[in-house]
Short mmCIF file of N, CA and C in Angstrom, two decimals:
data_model
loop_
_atom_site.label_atom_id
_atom_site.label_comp_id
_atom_site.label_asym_id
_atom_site.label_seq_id
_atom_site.Cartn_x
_atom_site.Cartn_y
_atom_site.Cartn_z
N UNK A 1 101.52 115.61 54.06
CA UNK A 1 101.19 114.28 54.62
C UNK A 1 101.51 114.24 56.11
N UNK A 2 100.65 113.72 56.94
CA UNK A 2 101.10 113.36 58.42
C UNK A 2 101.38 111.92 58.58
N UNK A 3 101.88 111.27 57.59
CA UNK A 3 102.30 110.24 57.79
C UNK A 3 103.69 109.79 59.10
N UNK A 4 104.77 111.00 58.84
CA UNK A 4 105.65 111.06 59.80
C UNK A 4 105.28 111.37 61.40
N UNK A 5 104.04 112.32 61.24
CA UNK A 5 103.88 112.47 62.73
C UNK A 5 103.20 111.29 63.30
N UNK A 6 102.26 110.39 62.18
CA UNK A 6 101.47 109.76 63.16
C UNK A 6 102.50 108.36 63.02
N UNK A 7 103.24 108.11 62.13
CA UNK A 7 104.59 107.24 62.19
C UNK A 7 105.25 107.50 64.03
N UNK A 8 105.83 108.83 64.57
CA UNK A 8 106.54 108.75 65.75
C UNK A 8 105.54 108.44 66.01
N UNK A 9 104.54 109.12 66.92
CA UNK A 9 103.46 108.58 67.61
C UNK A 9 103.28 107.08 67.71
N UNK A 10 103.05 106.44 66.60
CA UNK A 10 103.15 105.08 66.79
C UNK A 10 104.29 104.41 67.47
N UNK A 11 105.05 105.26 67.35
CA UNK A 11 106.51 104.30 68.38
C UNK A 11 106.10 104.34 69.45
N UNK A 12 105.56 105.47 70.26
CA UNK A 12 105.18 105.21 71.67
C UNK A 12 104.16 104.01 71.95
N UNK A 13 103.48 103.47 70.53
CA UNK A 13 102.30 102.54 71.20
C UNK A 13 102.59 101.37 70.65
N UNK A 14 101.47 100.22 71.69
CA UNK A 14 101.67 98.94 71.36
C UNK A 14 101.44 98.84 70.06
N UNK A 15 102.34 98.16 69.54
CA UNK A 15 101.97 97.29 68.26
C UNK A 15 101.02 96.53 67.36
N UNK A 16 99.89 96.34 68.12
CA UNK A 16 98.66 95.92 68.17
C UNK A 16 98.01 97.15 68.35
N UNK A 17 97.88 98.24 69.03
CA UNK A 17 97.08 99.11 69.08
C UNK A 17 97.27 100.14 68.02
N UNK A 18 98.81 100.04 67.32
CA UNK A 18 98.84 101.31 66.52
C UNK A 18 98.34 100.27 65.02
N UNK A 19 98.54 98.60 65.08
CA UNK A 19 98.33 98.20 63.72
C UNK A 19 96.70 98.16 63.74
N UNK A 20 95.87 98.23 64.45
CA UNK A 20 94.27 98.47 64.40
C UNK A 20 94.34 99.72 63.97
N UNK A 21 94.70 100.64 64.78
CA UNK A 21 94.77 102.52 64.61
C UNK A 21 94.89 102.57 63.40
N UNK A 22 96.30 102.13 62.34
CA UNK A 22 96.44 102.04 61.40
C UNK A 22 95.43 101.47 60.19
N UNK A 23 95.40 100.67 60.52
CA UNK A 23 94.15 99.76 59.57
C UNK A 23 92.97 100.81 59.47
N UNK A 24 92.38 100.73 60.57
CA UNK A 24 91.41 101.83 60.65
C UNK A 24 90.99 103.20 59.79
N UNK A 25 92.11 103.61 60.34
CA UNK A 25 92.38 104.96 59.46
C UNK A 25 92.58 104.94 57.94
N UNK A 26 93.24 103.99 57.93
CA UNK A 26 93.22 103.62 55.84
C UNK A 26 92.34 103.58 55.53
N UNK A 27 91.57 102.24 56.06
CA UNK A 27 89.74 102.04 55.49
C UNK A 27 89.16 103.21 55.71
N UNK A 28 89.60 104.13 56.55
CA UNK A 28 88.31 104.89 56.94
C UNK A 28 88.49 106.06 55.53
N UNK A 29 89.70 105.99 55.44
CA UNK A 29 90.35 107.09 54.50
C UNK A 29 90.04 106.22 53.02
N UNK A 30 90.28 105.23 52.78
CA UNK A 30 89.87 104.55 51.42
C UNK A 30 88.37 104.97 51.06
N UNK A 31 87.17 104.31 52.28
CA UNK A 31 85.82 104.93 52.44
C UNK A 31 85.79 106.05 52.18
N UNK A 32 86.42 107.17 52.13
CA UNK A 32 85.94 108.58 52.26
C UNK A 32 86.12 108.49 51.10
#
């Protein structure tokens, strides 16, 4: 799982940009 890497990563970013990033990536990953 890269949950941990893209977990740090998210510390460096806004909060709003990593909870879209996030969202994103689920749906996109649920979709697949």
């Amino acid at each position: 799982m890269k949950a941990t890497g893209n977990f740090e990563n998210a510390r460096n970013v806004d909060p709003q940009q990593v909870l879209s990033d996030a969202t994103r990536a689920h749906i996109d990953h649920w979709l697949t």
